[in-house]
């Protein structure tokens, strides 16, 4: 069983559309994250939820909205997609949020291409 | 602000060659340091981490890294690489109280020729 699974793996869409990426973890972790990897391979954190509560919210356009229906799920909804949103989005989870030496478990990524 | 710099963006080695990937970070306080690896078609996974104690840490698959505080460095090493080590390697840092926020370097693509 995949520990952190995200869908879809590939997402190709037109500018202006609204799309969602789903993420689920079956590790029983309390904390989940969304990271964005740009074309230069830099991975940057976008959001983090701990037990359905938002704890990290980096400078991300309001068009991006995370939603956590329960602690095993963290979905990412993107409104009015722009060309610059094209990237690989990684979901991750960790046992606890408030220990900086926590190991992260990553999903396999969603490659978003905005045309 | 914290940042992580990986000097080598693309490294090509032959099997059995020794490997050292550079990683430097900028942060004056207590840090936790990580190396993550992404094999082709797979997800990112932890290779090793340092948060206290012996500055020389050993990870999976024969990798090790040394934390040198005076140089703000955490270089990754392996004495003899294998073709299966072909992957993307990411250095990352977090600081105490940062609620699990990891700052990643740009990554290094390692290609090992058989």
GROMACS .gro file of C-alpha atoms in nm:
model
  229
    1UNK     CA    1   0.000   0.000   0.000
    2UNK     CA    2   0.122   0.347  -0.089
    3UNK     CA    3   0.179   0.551   0.227
    4UNK     CA    4   0.110   0.894   0.074
    5UNK     CA    5  -0.091   0.888  -0.244
    6UNK     CA    6  -0.189   1.182  -0.456
    7UNK     CA    7  -0.407   1.205  -0.763
    8UNK     CA    8  -0.389   1.272  -1.043
    9UNK     CA    9  -0.029   1.201  -1.138
   10UNK     CA   10  -0.054   1.425  -1.443
   11UNK     CA   11  -0.290   1.717  -1.493
   12UNK     CA   12  -0.304   1.914  -1.815
   13UNK     CA   13  -0.551   2.200  -1.830
   14UNK     CA   14  -0.627   2.536  -1.984
   15UNK     CA   15  -0.561   2.875  -1.829
   16UNK     CA   16  -0.851   3.001  -1.625
   17UNK     CA   17  -0.977   2.660  -1.522
   18UNK     CA   18  -1.026   2.543  -1.162
   19UNK     CA   19  -0.867   2.215  -1.063
   20UNK     CA   20  -0.805   2.004  -0.754
   21UNK     CA   21  -0.530   1.768  -0.649
   22UNK     CA   22  -0.611   1.511  -0.385
   23UNK     CA   23  -0.381   1.364  -0.124
   24UNK     CA   24  -0.433   1.085   0.124
   25UNK     CA   25  -0.200   0.926   0.377
   26UNK     CA   26  -0.255   0.595   0.552
   27UNK     CA   27   0.025   0.634   0.805
   28UNK     CA   28  -0.187   0.777   1.084
   29UNK     CA   29   0.017   1.097   1.078
   30UNK     CA   30  -0.113   1.419   1.227
   31UNK     CA   31   0.047   1.658   0.982
   32UNK     CA   32   0.027   1.702   0.608
   33UNK     CA   33   0.197   1.940   0.367
   34UNK     CA   34   0.187   2.070   0.015
   35UNK     CA   35   0.514   2.153  -0.159
   36UNK     CA   36   0.564   2.304  -0.502
   37UNK     CA   37   0.863   2.216  -0.721
   38UNK     CA   38   0.930   2.473  -0.989
   39UNK     CA   39   1.107   2.428  -1.322
   40UNK     CA   40   1.444   2.481  -1.153
   41UNK     CA   41   1.367   2.193  -0.918
   42UNK     CA   42   1.336   2.409  -0.606
   43UNK     CA   43   1.093   2.256  -0.360
   44UNK     CA   44   0.905   2.517  -0.158
   45UNK     CA   45   0.649   2.464   0.109
   46UNK     CA   46   0.304   2.604   0.045
   47UNK     CA   47   0.083   2.484   0.328
   48UNK     CA   48   0.080   2.259   0.629
   49UNK     CA   49  -0.209   2.123   0.830
   50UNK     CA   50  -0.190   1.962   1.170
   51UNK     CA   51  -0.502   1.769   1.264
   52UNK     CA   52  -0.709   1.966   1.015
   53UNK     CA   53  -0.574   2.298   1.143
   54UNK     CA   54  -0.371   2.523   0.914
   55UNK     CA   55  -0.029   2.587   1.069
   56UNK     CA   56   0.189   2.694   0.778
   57UNK     CA   57   0.065   2.926   0.507
   58UNK     CA   58   0.345   3.062   0.295
   59UNK     CA   59   0.309   3.351   0.055
   60UNK     CA   60   0.088   3.177  -0.194
   61UNK     CA   61  -0.177   3.343  -0.415
   62UNK     CA   62  -0.531   3.329  -0.278
   63UNK     CA   63  -0.621   3.119  -0.580
   64UNK     CA   64  -0.465   2.827  -0.395
   65UNK     CA   65  -0.681   2.686  -0.119
   66UNK     CA   66  -0.601   2.376   0.082
   67UNK     CA   67  -0.881   2.174   0.233
   68UNK     CA   68  -0.844   1.909   0.500
   69UNK     CA   69  -1.168   1.715   0.562
   70UNK     CA   70  -0.987   1.492   0.810
   71UNK     CA   71  -0.628   1.441   0.917
   72UNK     CA   72  -0.570   1.172   0.656
   73UNK     CA   73  -0.658   1.397   0.365
   74UNK     CA   74  -0.525   1.727   0.238
   75UNK     CA   75  -0.654   1.846  -0.097
   76UNK     CA   76  -0.531   2.141  -0.295
   77UNK     CA   77  -0.775   2.344  -0.496
   78UNK     CA   78  -0.652   2.597  -0.749
   79UNK     CA   79  -0.880   2.860  -0.902
   80UNK     CA   80  -0.825   3.048  -1.226
   81UNK     CA   81  -0.513   2.859  -1.323
   82UNK     CA   82  -0.226   3.058  -1.472
   83UNK     CA   83   0.071   2.956  -1.684
   84UNK     CA   84   0.302   3.014  -1.389
   85UNK     CA   85   0.120   2.751  -1.187
   86UNK     CA   86   0.278   2.481  -1.402
   87UNK     CA   87   0.494   2.278  -1.167
   88UNK     CA   88   0.512   1.951  -0.980
   89UNK     CA   89   0.311   1.953  -0.658
   90UNK     CA   90   0.413   1.718  -0.381
   91UNK     CA   91   0.204   1.615  -0.087
   92UNK     CA   92   0.380   1.497   0.229
   93UNK     CA   93   0.302   1.390   0.581
   94UNK     CA   94   0.483   1.360   0.914
   95UNK     CA   95   0.402   1.216   1.252
   96UNK     CA   96   0.403   1.549   1.430
   97UNK     CA   97   0.433   1.908   1.315
   98UNK     CA   98   0.604   2.066   1.608
   99UNK     CA   99   0.930   1.874   1.597
  100UNK     CA  100   1.167   2.018   1.343
  101UNK     CA  101   1.360   1.694   1.304
  102UNK     CA  102   1.059   1.503   1.180
  103UNK     CA  103   1.097   1.287   0.874
  104UNK     CA  104   0.861   1.366   0.589
  105UNK     CA  105   0.692   1.101   0.379
  106UNK     CA  106   0.625   1.225   0.028
  107UNK     CA  107   0.375   1.136  -0.238
  108UNK     CA  108   0.495   1.075  -0.592
  109UNK     CA  109   0.394   1.419  -0.713
  110UNK     CA  110   0.139   1.569  -0.950
  111UNK     CA  111   0.275   1.728  -1.263
  112UNK     CA  112   0.049   2.020  -1.349
  113UNK     CA  113   0.076   2.173  -1.694
  114UNK     CA  114  -0.126   2.484  -1.768
  115UNK     CA  115  -0.166   2.560  -2.138
  116UNK     CA  116   1.585   3.401   0.577
  117UNK     CA  117   1.703   3.045   0.564
  118UNK     CA  118   1.839   2.914   0.238
  119UNK     CA  119   2.011   2.601   0.113
  120UNK     CA  120   2.263   2.589  -0.166
  121UNK     CA  121   2.370   2.278  -0.353
  122UNK     CA  122   2.677   2.349  -0.561
  123UNK     CA  123   2.658   2.064  -0.808
  124UNK     CA  124   2.351   2.058  -1.027
  125UNK     CA  125   2.445   1.766  -1.244
  126UNK     CA  126   2.706   1.505  -1.161
  127UNK     CA  127   2.809   1.219  -1.385
  128UNK     CA  128   3.019   0.937  -1.241
  129UNK     CA  129   3.126   0.591  -1.338
  130UNK     CA  130   3.041   0.299  -1.113
  131UNK     CA  131   3.278   0.254  -0.820
  132UNK     CA  132   3.374   0.622  -0.823
  133UNK     CA  133   3.352   0.815  -0.498
  134UNK     CA  134   3.080   1.072  -0.451
  135UNK     CA  135   3.061   1.397  -0.263
  136UNK     CA  136   2.769   1.635  -0.306
  137UNK     CA  137   2.800   1.976  -0.151
  138UNK     CA  138   2.535   2.144   0.061
  139UNK     CA  139   2.559   2.474   0.245
  140UNK     CA  140   2.290   2.647   0.441
  141UNK     CA  141   2.241   2.991   0.583
  142UNK     CA  142   2.095   3.009   0.931
  143UNK     CA  143   2.255   3.113   1.255
  144UNK     CA  144   2.055   2.906   1.499
  145UNK     CA  145   2.006   2.540   1.575
  146UNK     CA  146   1.931   2.344   1.262
  147UNK     CA  147   1.823   2.000   1.157
  148UNK     CA  148   1.970   1.878   0.830
  149UNK     CA  149   1.840   1.625   0.582
  150UNK     CA  150   1.925   1.458   0.257
  151UNK     CA  151   1.635   1.329   0.053
  152UNK     CA  152   1.663   1.118  -0.261
  153UNK     CA  153   1.425   1.072  -0.550
  154UNK     CA  154   1.489   0.770  -0.768
  155UNK     CA  155   1.349   0.780  -1.123
  156UNK     CA  156   0.974   0.747  -1.114
  157UNK     CA  157   0.960   0.727  -0.737
  158UNK     CA  158   0.871   0.960  -0.453
  159UNK     CA  159   1.113   1.156  -0.241
  160UNK     CA  160   1.246   0.955   0.050
  161UNK     CA  161   1.474   1.028   0.340
  162UNK     CA  162   1.836   0.924   0.296
  163UNK     CA  163   1.966   1.049   0.628
  164UNK     CA  164   1.929   1.329   0.878
  165UNK     CA  165   2.120   1.509   1.148
  166UNK     CA  166   1.969   1.682   1.448
  167UNK     CA  167   2.217   1.633   1.731
  168UNK     CA  168   2.512   1.426   1.849
  169UNK     CA  169   2.776   1.278   1.623
  170UNK     CA  170   2.818   1.515   1.326
  171UNK     CA  171   2.893   1.221   1.100
  172UNK     CA  172   2.566   1.051   1.020
  173UNK     CA  173   2.513   0.733   0.829
  174UNK     CA  174   2.212   0.669   0.614
  175UNK     CA  175   2.073   0.399   0.395
  176UNK     CA  176   2.256   0.238   0.105
  177UNK     CA  177   2.603   0.328   0.227
  178UNK     CA  178   2.556   0.705   0.225
  179UNK     CA  179   2.691   0.930   0.495
  180UNK     CA  180   2.701   1.303   0.558
  181UNK     CA  181   2.907   1.523   0.781
  182UNK     CA  182   2.777   1.831   0.957
  183UNK     CA  183   3.047   2.096   0.986
  184UNK     CA  184   2.895   2.377   1.187
  185UNK     CA  185   3.177   2.624   1.125
  186UNK     CA  186   3.131   2.586   0.751
  187UNK     CA  187   2.751   2.568   0.756
  188UNK     CA  188   2.786   2.256   0.548
  189UNK     CA  189   2.630   1.910   0.532
  190UNK     CA  190   2.797   1.730   0.243
  191UNK     CA  191   2.679   1.390   0.128
  192UNK     CA  192   2.933   1.118   0.055
  193UNK     CA  193   2.952   0.765  -0.068
  194UNK     CA  194   3.283   0.584  -0.120
  195UNK     CA  195   3.172   0.381  -0.420
  196UNK     CA  196   2.860   0.457  -0.622
  197UNK     CA  197   2.647   0.208  -0.809
  198UNK     CA  198   2.432   0.248  -1.117
  199UNK     CA  199   2.127   0.220  -0.889
  200UNK     CA  200   2.231   0.544  -0.714
  201UNK     CA  201   2.122   0.738  -1.021
  202UNK     CA  202   1.870   0.982  -0.877
  203UNK     CA  203   1.796   1.338  -0.769
  204UNK     CA  204   1.944   1.435  -0.435
  205UNK     CA  205   1.801   1.715  -0.225
  206UNK     CA  206   1.955   1.876   0.079
  207UNK     CA  207   1.713   2.038   0.325
  208UNK     CA  208   1.721   2.224   0.654
  209UNK     CA  209   1.472   2.302   0.924
  210UNK     CA  210   1.513   2.503   1.240
  211UNK     CA  211   1.366   2.442   1.581
  212UNK     CA  212   1.025   2.592   1.616
  213UNK     CA  213   0.958   2.596   1.246
  214UNK     CA  214   0.675   2.345   1.277
  215UNK     CA  215   0.826   2.100   1.030
  216UNK     CA  216   0.890   2.352   0.755
  217UNK     CA  217   1.175   2.226   0.539
  218UNK     CA  218   1.383   2.453   0.320
  219UNK     CA  219   1.518   2.260   0.024
  220UNK     CA  220   1.816   2.312  -0.199
  221UNK     CA  221   1.785   2.305  -0.574
  222UNK     CA  222   1.876   1.942  -0.600
  223UNK     CA  223   2.159   1.756  -0.770
  224UNK     CA  224   2.105   1.512  -1.051
  225UNK     CA  225   2.343   1.218  -1.015
  226UNK     CA  226   2.394   0.997  -1.317
  227UNK     CA  227   2.602   0.685  -1.266
  228UNK     CA  228   2.729   0.515  -1.578
  229UNK     CA  229   2.753   0.135  -1.564
   0.00000   0.00000   0.00000
